Amino acid sequence: MNAYVKPFAWSYSRLKNYESCPKRHWHVDINKDVKEEQGEALLWGNEVHKRLADRIGKGTPLAAGTEKFEKWVQKVSAGQGNPGVQVLVEQQLAIDANFAPTAWFESEARRAGKGLPWYRGIGDVLKIVGPVALIVDWKTGKVLEDSQQLALMASCVFAHYPEVLKVRSLFVWLKDDCETKEDYHRNDMPAMWKHLWPRIEALKHAHENTLYPPKAGALCRRYCPVAACPHYGSSNW
Ligand code: SF4
């Protein structure tokens, strides 16, 4: 009997991890035989996300240490409660390989007779007002310009909300108290996918051939848990 091979599916963080080091990505994200330590920054990031989701989704006031983020809550949830305004938190949006909306989990998609999840993205806040949507990703780390992730979030919104014609995608950099934004029209999506396609193909090729070689770099010395790798702890790259 042939072993079950999981269909190819990806997220932007998986693509980035693969590009940083395929071997590290294999052990940490796919085979999961090596655990990455949850450092303080990651734990704080998770806590902030939870507090902001509770604030917007349930009205729970922000606890000490995060009250200063209230101004961002007010900004992104403006209009919440008004007729015709939907404000949702922690939206898990998956699309299939034909860019059609589907369920987050493979089993759920199969049960519903939908395409299998191919790309998955999470919107921390999603506001829909008629043909216009705002999608927000809270960031607790340092500012990094990467509009690709914003475009992918927009694509998921277009798939799940056919009435939406324009999406504003927003990163809110909480530590630096600033934002990065990009606006997308539905018509922008084919060019976005075309631009990204070679990177997706490389990831798919690795998946189909279980090809995850080490790529020594800045992560080896302090930021990689793969102790069995010959480059582990090394700064010779
Ligand atoms: S030690 Fe370096 S080359 Fe080896 S898996 Fe980790 S990041 Fe990749």
PDB file of C-alpha atoms and ligand atoms in Angstrom:
ATOM      1  CA  MET A   1       0.000   0.000   0.000  1.00  0.00           C
ATOM      2  CA  ASN A   2       1.345   3.462  -0.920  1.00  0.00           C
ATOM      3  CA  ALA A   3       1.924   5.841   1.954  1.00  0.00           C
ATOM      4  CA  TYR A   4      -0.399   8.863   1.965  1.00  0.00           C
ATOM      5  CA  VAL A   5       1.344  11.937   0.589  1.00  0.00           C
ATOM      6  CA  LYS A   6      -0.122  15.169   1.862  1.00  0.00           C
ATOM      7  CA  PRO A   7      -1.256  17.424  -0.993  1.00  0.00           C
ATOM      8  CA  PHE A   8       0.900  20.495  -1.530  1.00  0.00           C
ATOM      9  CA  ALA A   9      -0.268  23.420   0.582  1.00  0.00           C
ATOM     10  CA  TRP A  10       1.596  26.478   1.746  1.00  0.00           C
ATOM     11  CA  SER A  11       1.505  29.717   3.645  1.00  0.00           C
ATOM     12  CA  TYR A  12       3.667  32.769   3.228  1.00  0.00           C
ATOM     13  CA  SER A  13       5.637  32.029   6.399  1.00  0.00           C
ATOM     14  CA  ARG A  14       6.346  28.509   5.093  1.00  0.00           C
ATOM     15  CA  LEU A  15       7.580  29.908   1.810  1.00  0.00           C
ATOM     16  CA  LYS A  16       9.858  32.350   3.636  1.00  0.00           C
ATOM     17  CA  ASN A  17      11.140  29.620   5.950  1.00  0.00           C
ATOM     18  CA  TYR A  18      11.877  27.351   2.981  1.00  0.00           C
ATOM     19  CA  GLU A  19      13.787  30.132   1.260  1.00  0.00           C
ATOM     20  CA  SER A  20      15.820  30.892   4.410  1.00  0.00           C
ATOM     21  CA  CYS A  21      16.897  27.257   4.804  1.00  0.00           C
ATOM     22  CA  PRO A  22      15.100  24.263   3.282  1.00  0.00           C
ATOM     23  CA  LYS A  23      16.537  21.829   5.837  1.00  0.00           C
ATOM     24  CA  ARG A  24      15.471  23.913   8.814  1.00  0.00           C
ATOM     25  CA  HIS A  25      12.008  24.286   7.256  1.00  0.00           C
ATOM     26  CA  TRP A  26      11.749  20.508   6.828  1.00  0.00           C
ATOM     27  CA  HIS A  27      12.597  19.716  10.443  1.00  0.00           C
ATOM     28  CA  VAL A  28      10.661  22.544  12.081  1.00  0.00           C
ATOM     29  CA  ASP A  29       7.580  23.054   9.877  1.00  0.00           C
ATOM     30  CA  ILE A  30       7.004  19.784   8.016  1.00  0.00           C
ATOM     31  CA  ASN A  31       8.480  16.742   9.733  1.00  0.00           C
ATOM     32  CA  LYS A  32       8.204  18.509  13.093  1.00  0.00           C
ATOM     33  CA  ASP A  33      10.915  16.351  14.648  1.00  0.00           C
ATOM     34  CA  VAL A  34      12.678  19.446  15.987  1.00  0.00           C
ATOM     35  CA  LYS A  35      10.933  22.018  18.096  1.00  0.00           C
ATOM     36  CA  GLU A  36      11.727  25.684  17.868  1.00  0.00           C
ATOM     37  CA  GLU A  37      12.048  27.346  21.239  1.00  0.00           C
ATOM     38  CA  GLN A  38       9.237  29.785  21.916  1.00  0.00           C
ATOM     39  CA  GLY A  39      11.290  32.813  22.868  1.00  0.00           C
ATOM     40  CA  GLU A  40       9.968  35.735  24.871  1.00  0.00           C
ATOM     41  CA  ALA A  41       9.272  37.788  21.752  1.00  0.00           C
ATOM     42  CA  LEU A  42       7.097  35.048  20.232  1.00  0.00           C
ATOM     43  CA  LEU A  43       5.140  34.501  23.453  1.00  0.00           C
ATOM     44  CA  TRP A  44       4.553  38.252  23.773  1.00  0.00           C
ATOM     45  CA  GLY A  45       3.431  38.407  20.148  1.00  0.00           C
ATOM     46  CA  ASN A  46       0.878  35.641  20.750  1.00  0.00           C
ATOM     47  CA  GLU A  47      -0.399  37.375  23.877  1.00  0.00           C
ATOM     48  CA  VAL A  48      -0.801  40.720  22.082  1.00  0.00           C
ATOM     49  CA  HIS A  49      -2.708  39.055  19.240  1.00  0.00           C
ATOM     50  CA  LYS A  50      -5.065  37.412  21.719  1.00  0.00           C
ATOM     51  CA  ARG A  51      -5.704  40.632  23.618  1.00  0.00           C
ATOM     52  CA  LEU A  52      -6.401  42.588  20.439  1.00  0.00           C
ATOM     53  CA  ALA A  53      -8.735  39.863  19.142  1.00  0.00           C
ATOM     54  CA  ASP A  54     -10.625  39.866  22.462  1.00  0.00           C
ATOM     55  CA  ARG A  55     -10.780  43.662  22.448  1.00  0.00           C
ATOM     56  CA  ILE A  56     -12.300  43.884  18.966  1.00  0.00           C
ATOM     57  CA  GLY A  57     -14.217  40.601  18.924  1.00  0.00           C
ATOM     58  CA  LYS A  58     -15.638  40.636  22.468  1.00  0.00           C
ATOM     59  CA  GLY A  59     -15.145  44.190  23.716  1.00  0.00           C
ATOM     60  CA  THR A  60     -12.714  43.091  26.454  1.00  0.00           C
ATOM     61  CA  PRO A  61     -10.672  46.152  27.524  1.00  0.00           C
ATOM     62  CA  LEU A  62      -6.964  45.956  26.771  1.00  0.00           C
ATOM     63  CA  ALA A  63      -4.978  44.841  29.816  1.00  0.00           C
ATOM     64  CA  ALA A  64      -1.999  46.665  31.319  1.00  0.00           C
ATOM     65  CA  GLY A  65       0.918  46.833  28.932  1.00  0.00           C
ATOM     66  CA  THR A  66      -1.265  46.925  25.847  1.00  0.00           C
ATOM     67  CA  GLU A  67      -3.601  49.890  26.530  1.00  0.00           C
ATOM     68  CA  LYS A  68      -1.477  52.017  24.229  1.00  0.00           C
ATOM     69  CA  PHE A  69      -2.699  49.912  21.303  1.00  0.00           C
ATOM     70  CA  GLU A  70      -6.262  51.193  21.788  1.00  0.00           C
ATOM     71  CA  LYS A  71      -5.668  53.909  19.190  1.00  0.00           C
ATOM     72  CA  TRP A  72      -5.064  51.201  16.575  1.00  0.00           C
ATOM     73  CA  VAL A  73      -8.176  49.335  17.702  1.00  0.00           C
ATOM     74  CA  GLN A  74     -10.192  52.519  17.218  1.00  0.00           C
ATOM     75  CA  LYS A  75      -8.669  53.124  13.829  1.00  0.00           C
ATOM     76  CA  VAL A  76      -9.169  49.672  12.301  1.00  0.00           C
ATOM     77  CA  SER A  77     -12.577  48.962  13.822  1.00  0.00           C
ATOM     78  CA  ALA A  78     -14.132  52.371  13.095  1.00  0.00           C
ATOM     79  CA  GLY A  79     -17.765  51.888  12.115  1.00  0.00           C
ATOM     80  CA  GLN A  80     -18.075  48.567  13.965  1.00  0.00           C
ATOM     81  CA  GLY A  81     -21.731  47.989  14.850  1.00  0.00           C
ATOM     82  CA  ASN A  82     -23.022  50.249  12.090  1.00  0.00           C
ATOM     83  CA  PRO A  83     -25.359  48.722   9.506  1.00  0.00           C
ATOM     84  CA  GLY A  84     -23.450  47.306   6.555  1.00  0.00           C
ATOM     85  CA  VAL A  85     -20.134  47.159   8.409  1.00  0.00           C
ATOM     86  CA  GLN A  86     -18.727  43.746   9.305  1.00  0.00           C
ATOM     87  CA  VAL A  87     -15.695  43.594  11.586  1.00  0.00           C
ATOM     88  CA  LEU A  88     -14.262  40.120  12.085  1.00  0.00           C
ATOM     89  CA  VAL A  89     -11.184  38.911  13.954  1.00  0.00           C
ATOM     90  CA  GLU A  90      -8.738  36.071  13.369  1.00  0.00           C
ATOM     91  CA  GLN A  91     -10.124  35.062  10.023  1.00  0.00           C
ATOM     92  CA  GLN A  92      -8.576  31.915   8.616  1.00  0.00           C
ATOM     93  CA  LEU A  93      -8.924  32.193   4.851  1.00  0.00           C
ATOM     94  CA  ALA A  94      -7.890  29.341   2.569  1.00  0.00           C
ATOM     95  CA  ILE A  95      -8.018  29.111  -1.208  1.00  0.00           C
ATOM     96  CA  ASP A  96      -7.585  26.107  -3.478  1.00  0.00           C
ATOM     97  CA  ALA A  97      -5.158  25.732  -6.379  1.00  0.00           C
ATOM     98  CA  ASN A  98      -7.667  27.471  -8.666  1.00  0.00           C
ATOM     99  CA  PHE A  99      -7.796  30.461  -6.279  1.00  0.00           C
ATOM    100  CA  ALA A 100     -11.335  29.528  -5.235  1.00  0.00           C
ATOM    101  CA  PRO A 101     -12.426  29.837  -1.587  1.00  0.00           C
ATOM    102  CA  THR A 102     -12.293  26.661   0.441  1.00  0.00           C
ATOM    103  CA  ALA A 103     -12.224  25.345   4.002  1.00  0.00           C
ATOM    104  CA  TRP A 104      -9.178  25.776   6.217  1.00  0.00           C
ATOM    105  CA  PHE A 105      -8.842  22.060   6.943  1.00  0.00           C
ATOM    106  CA  GLU A 106      -8.407  19.421   4.265  1.00  0.00           C
ATOM    107  CA  SER A 107     -10.950  17.052   5.858  1.00  0.00           C
ATOM    108  CA  GLU A 108     -13.546  19.819   5.998  1.00  0.00           C
ATOM    109  CA  ALA A 109     -12.941  20.749   2.348  1.00  0.00           C
ATOM    110  CA  ARG A 110     -13.313  17.098   1.293  1.00  0.00           C
ATOM    111  CA  ARG A 111     -16.567  16.736   3.240  1.00  0.00           C
ATOM    112  CA  ALA A 112     -17.937  19.884   1.607  1.00  0.00           C
ATOM    113  CA  GLY A 113     -16.869  18.732  -1.888  1.00  0.00           C
ATOM    114  CA  LYS A 114     -14.620  21.774  -2.251  1.00  0.00           C
ATOM    115  CA  GLY A 115     -11.098  22.086  -3.625  1.00  0.00           C
ATOM    116  CA  LEU A 116      -8.346  21.200  -1.178  1.00  0.00           C
ATOM    117  CA  PRO A 117      -6.734  24.061   0.733  1.00  0.00           C
ATOM    118  CA  TRP A 118      -3.670  25.196  -1.224  1.00  0.00           C
ATOM    119  CA  TYR A 119      -2.823  28.580   0.302  1.00  0.00           C
ATOM    120  CA  ARG A 120      -3.720  29.616   3.830  1.00  0.00           C
ATOM    121  CA  GLY A 121      -3.580  33.096   5.319  1.00  0.00           C
ATOM    122  CA  ILE A 122      -4.881  34.635   8.538  1.00  0.00           C
ATOM    123  CA  GLY A 123      -6.338  38.102   8.807  1.00  0.00           C
ATOM    124  CA  ASP A 124      -6.086  39.437  12.340  1.00  0.00           C
ATOM    125  CA  VAL A 125      -8.870  41.922  11.581  1.00  0.00           C
ATOM    126  CA  LEU A 126     -11.115  41.939   8.528  1.00  0.00           C
ATOM    127  CA  LYS A 127     -13.535  44.786   7.947  1.00  0.00           C
ATOM    128  CA  ILE A 128     -15.964  44.629   5.050  1.00  0.00           C
ATOM    129  CA  VAL A 129     -17.956  47.667   3.964  1.00  0.00           C
ATOM    130  CA  GLY A 130     -19.796  46.876   0.734  1.00  0.00           C
ATOM    131  CA  PRO A 131     -17.292  46.588  -2.123  1.00  0.00           C
ATOM    132  CA  VAL A 132     -14.341  47.634   0.040  1.00  0.00           C
ATOM    133  CA  ALA A 133     -12.398  45.617   2.617  1.00  0.00           C
ATOM    134  CA  LEU A 134      -9.670  46.340   5.130  1.00  0.00           C
ATOM    135  CA  ILE A 135      -7.455  43.506   6.281  1.00  0.00           C
ATOM    136  CA  VAL A 136      -5.063  43.999   9.163  1.00  0.00           C
ATOM    137  CA  ASP A 137      -2.067  42.032  10.376  1.00  0.00           C
ATOM    138  CA  TRP A 138      -0.718  43.009  13.798  1.00  0.00           C
ATOM    139  CA  LYS A 139       3.070  42.897  13.949  1.00  0.00           C
ATOM    140  CA  THR A 140       5.049  42.932  17.178  1.00  0.00           C
ATOM    141  CA  GLY A 141       8.545  42.674  15.685  1.00  0.00           C
ATOM    142  CA  LYS A 142      10.691  45.207  13.891  1.00  0.00           C
ATOM    143  CA  VAL A 143       9.427  46.851  10.713  1.00  0.00           C
ATOM    144  CA  LEU A 144      10.088  44.819   7.575  1.00  0.00           C
ATOM    145  CA  GLU A 145       8.827  45.914   4.194  1.00  0.00           C
ATOM    146  CA  ASP A 146       7.259  42.919   2.459  1.00  0.00           C
ATOM    147  CA  SER A 147       4.225  43.787   0.423  1.00  0.00           C
ATOM    148  CA  GLN A 148       3.966  40.249  -0.955  1.00  0.00           C
ATOM    149  CA  GLN A 149       2.256  39.021   2.177  1.00  0.00           C
ATOM    150  CA  LEU A 150      -0.179  41.942   1.995  1.00  0.00           C
ATOM    151  CA  ALA A 151      -1.048  41.008  -1.590  1.00  0.00           C
ATOM    152  CA  LEU A 152      -1.674  37.377  -0.640  1.00  0.00           C
ATOM    153  CA  MET A 153      -4.007  38.443   2.137  1.00  0.00           C
ATOM    154  CA  ALA A 154      -5.887  40.572  -0.357  1.00  0.00           C
ATOM    155  CA  SER A 155      -6.200  37.633  -2.743  1.00  0.00           C
ATOM    156  CA  CYS A 156      -7.810  35.487  -0.028  1.00  0.00           C
ATOM    157  CA  VAL A 157     -10.313  38.250   0.733  1.00  0.00           C
ATOM    158  CA  PHE A 158     -11.232  38.596  -2.948  1.00  0.00           C
ATOM    159  CA  ALA A 159     -11.827  34.848  -3.139  1.00  0.00           C
ATOM    160  CA  HIS A 160     -14.024  34.637  -0.046  1.00  0.00           C
ATOM    161  CA  TYR A 161     -15.953  37.856  -0.580  1.00  0.00           C
ATOM    162  CA  PRO A 162     -17.019  38.124  -4.231  1.00  0.00           C
ATOM    163  CA  GLU A 163     -18.688  41.479  -3.601  1.00  0.00           C
ATOM    164  CA  VAL A 164     -15.361  43.058  -2.617  1.00  0.00           C
ATOM    165  CA  LEU A 165     -13.602  44.948  -5.398  1.00  0.00           C
ATOM    166  CA  LYS A 166     -10.908  46.783  -3.457  1.00  0.00           C
ATOM    167  CA  VAL A 167      -8.825  45.696  -0.478  1.00  0.00           C
ATOM    168  CA  ARG A 168      -6.601  47.794   1.721  1.00  0.00           C
ATOM    169  CA  SER A 169      -4.025  45.484   3.351  1.00  0.00           C
ATOM    170  CA  LEU A 170      -2.376  46.862   6.442  1.00  0.00           C
ATOM    171  CA  PHE A 171       0.518  45.827   8.652  1.00  0.00           C
ATOM    172  CA  VAL A 172       0.377  47.598  12.018  1.00  0.00           C
ATOM    173  CA  TRP A 173       3.830  47.691  13.622  1.00  0.00           C
ATOM    174  CA  LEU A 174       2.871  47.978  17.262  1.00  0.00           C
ATOM    175  CA  LYS A 175       6.372  48.392  18.667  1.00  0.00           C
ATOM    176  CA  ASP A 176       7.191  51.254  16.312  1.00  0.00           C
ATOM    177  CA  ASP A 177       3.666  52.669  16.328  1.00  0.00           C
ATOM    178  CA  CYS A 178       3.389  52.860  12.560  1.00  0.00           C
ATOM    179  CA  GLU A 179       1.750  51.128   9.629  1.00  0.00           C
ATOM    180  CA  THR A 180       2.560  49.844   6.154  1.00  0.00           C
ATOM    181  CA  LYS A 181      -0.290  49.687   3.707  1.00  0.00           C
ATOM    182  CA  GLU A 182      -1.024  48.626   0.154  1.00  0.00           C
ATOM    183  CA  ASP A 183      -4.236  48.929  -1.827  1.00  0.00           C
ATOM    184  CA  TYR A 184      -5.292  46.255  -4.282  1.00  0.00           C
ATOM    185  CA  HIS A 185      -7.971  45.991  -6.894  1.00  0.00           C
ATOM    186  CA  ARG A 186      -9.374  42.602  -7.884  1.00  0.00           C
ATOM    187  CA  ASN A 187      -7.752  43.128 -11.320  1.00  0.00           C
ATOM    188  CA  ASP A 188      -4.278  43.273  -9.735  1.00  0.00           C
ATOM    189  CA  MET A 189      -4.350  39.644  -8.691  1.00  0.00           C
ATOM    190  CA  PRO A 190      -3.301  37.839 -11.916  1.00  0.00           C
ATOM    191  CA  ALA A 191      -0.084  39.896 -12.131  1.00  0.00           C
ATOM    192  CA  MET A 192       0.582  39.290  -8.432  1.00  0.00           C
ATOM    193  CA  TRP A 193       0.311  35.499  -8.884  1.00  0.00           C
ATOM    194  CA  LYS A 194       2.456  35.585 -12.023  1.00  0.00           C
ATOM    195  CA  HIS A 195       5.196  37.442 -10.165  1.00  0.00           C
ATOM    196  CA  LEU A 196       5.120  35.009  -7.234  1.00  0.00           C
ATOM    197  CA  TRP A 197       4.781  31.819  -9.287  1.00  0.00           C
ATOM    198  CA  PRO A 198       8.497  30.817  -9.610  1.00  0.00           C
ATOM    199  CA  ARG A 199       8.832  30.905  -5.806  1.00  0.00           C
ATOM    200  CA  ILE A 200       5.749  28.741  -5.355  1.00  0.00           C
ATOM    201  CA  GLU A 201       7.008  26.299  -7.993  1.00  0.00           C
ATOM    202  CA  ALA A 202      10.313  25.939  -6.135  1.00  0.00           C
ATOM    203  CA  LEU A 203       8.469  25.148  -2.901  1.00  0.00           C
ATOM    204  CA  LYS A 204       6.221  22.659  -4.691  1.00  0.00           C
ATOM    205  CA  HIS A 205       9.215  20.961  -6.308  1.00  0.00           C
ATOM    206  CA  ALA A 206      10.792  20.538  -2.873  1.00  0.00           C
ATOM    207  CA  HIS A 207       7.532  19.069  -1.559  1.00  0.00           C
ATOM    208  CA  GLU A 208       7.136  16.611  -4.438  1.00  0.00           C
ATOM    209  CA  ASN A 209      10.731  15.411  -4.267  1.00  0.00           C
ATOM    210  CA  THR A 210      11.287  15.752  -0.505  1.00  0.00           C
ATOM    211  CA  LEU A 211      14.241  17.939  -1.323  1.00  0.00           C
ATOM    212  CA  TYR A 212      15.287  20.067   1.614  1.00  0.00           C
ATOM    213  CA  PRO A 213      19.065  20.636   1.586  1.00  0.00           C
ATOM    214  CA  PRO A 214      20.810  22.782   4.206  1.00  0.00           C
ATOM    215  CA  LYS A 215      21.458  26.400   3.280  1.00  0.00           C
ATOM    216  CA  ALA A 216      24.009  27.814   5.672  1.00  0.00           C
ATOM    217  CA  GLY A 217      23.434  31.420   6.622  1.00  0.00           C
ATOM    218  CA  ALA A 218      22.693  33.876   9.370  1.00  0.00           C
ATOM    219  CA  LEU A 219      20.347  31.489  11.199  1.00  0.00           C
ATOM    220  CA  CYS A 220      22.927  28.735  11.817  1.00  0.00           C
ATOM    221  CA  ARG A 221      24.798  30.273  14.715  1.00  0.00           C
ATOM    222  CA  ARG A 222      21.969  31.223  17.067  1.00  0.00           C
ATOM    223  CA  TYR A 223      18.598  30.838  15.455  1.00  0.00           C
ATOM    224  CA  CYS A 224      18.316  27.225  14.370  1.00  0.00           C
ATOM    225  CA  PRO A 225      17.317  24.255  16.545  1.00  0.00           C
ATOM    226  CA  VAL A 226      18.493  21.567  14.069  1.00  0.00           C
ATOM    227  CA  ALA A 227      21.415  20.254  16.124  1.00  0.00           C
ATOM    228  CA  ALA A 228      22.010  17.337  13.713  1.00  0.00           C
ATOM    229  CA  CYS A 229      22.924  19.689  10.857  1.00  0.00           C
ATOM    230  CA  PRO A 230      26.676  20.001  10.113  1.00  0.00           C
ATOM    231  CA  HIS A 231      26.261  23.801  10.011  1.00  0.00           C
ATOM    232  CA  TYR A 232      24.599  24.001  13.432  1.00  0.00           C
ATOM    233  CA  GLY A 233      26.201  26.737  15.537  1.00  0.00           C
ATOM    234  CA  SER A 234      28.474  27.765  12.686  1.00  0.00           C
ATOM    235  CA  SER A 235      29.213  31.308  11.592  1.00  0.00           C
ATOM    236  CA  ASN A 236      31.378  30.209   8.624  1.00  0.00           C
ATOM    237  CA  TRP A 237      29.185  31.158   5.750  1.00  0.00           C
TER     238      TRP A 237
HETATM  239  S1  SF4 B   1      22.123  24.936  10.939  1.00  0.00           S
HETATM  240 FE1  SF4 B   1      21.944  26.345   9.234  1.00  0.00          FE
HETATM  241  S2  SF4 B   1      22.072  25.077   7.397  1.00  0.00           S
HETATM  242 FE2  SF4 B   1      21.631  23.739   9.118  1.00  0.00          FE
HETATM  243  S3  SF4 B   1      19.451  23.525   9.171  1.00  0.00           S
HETATM  244 FE3  SF4 B   1      19.953  25.176  10.540  1.00  0.00          FE
HETATM  245  S4  SF4 B   1      19.830  27.029   9.334  1.00  0.00           S
HETATM  246 FE4  SF4 B   1      19.923  25.302   7.928  1.00  0.00          FE
END
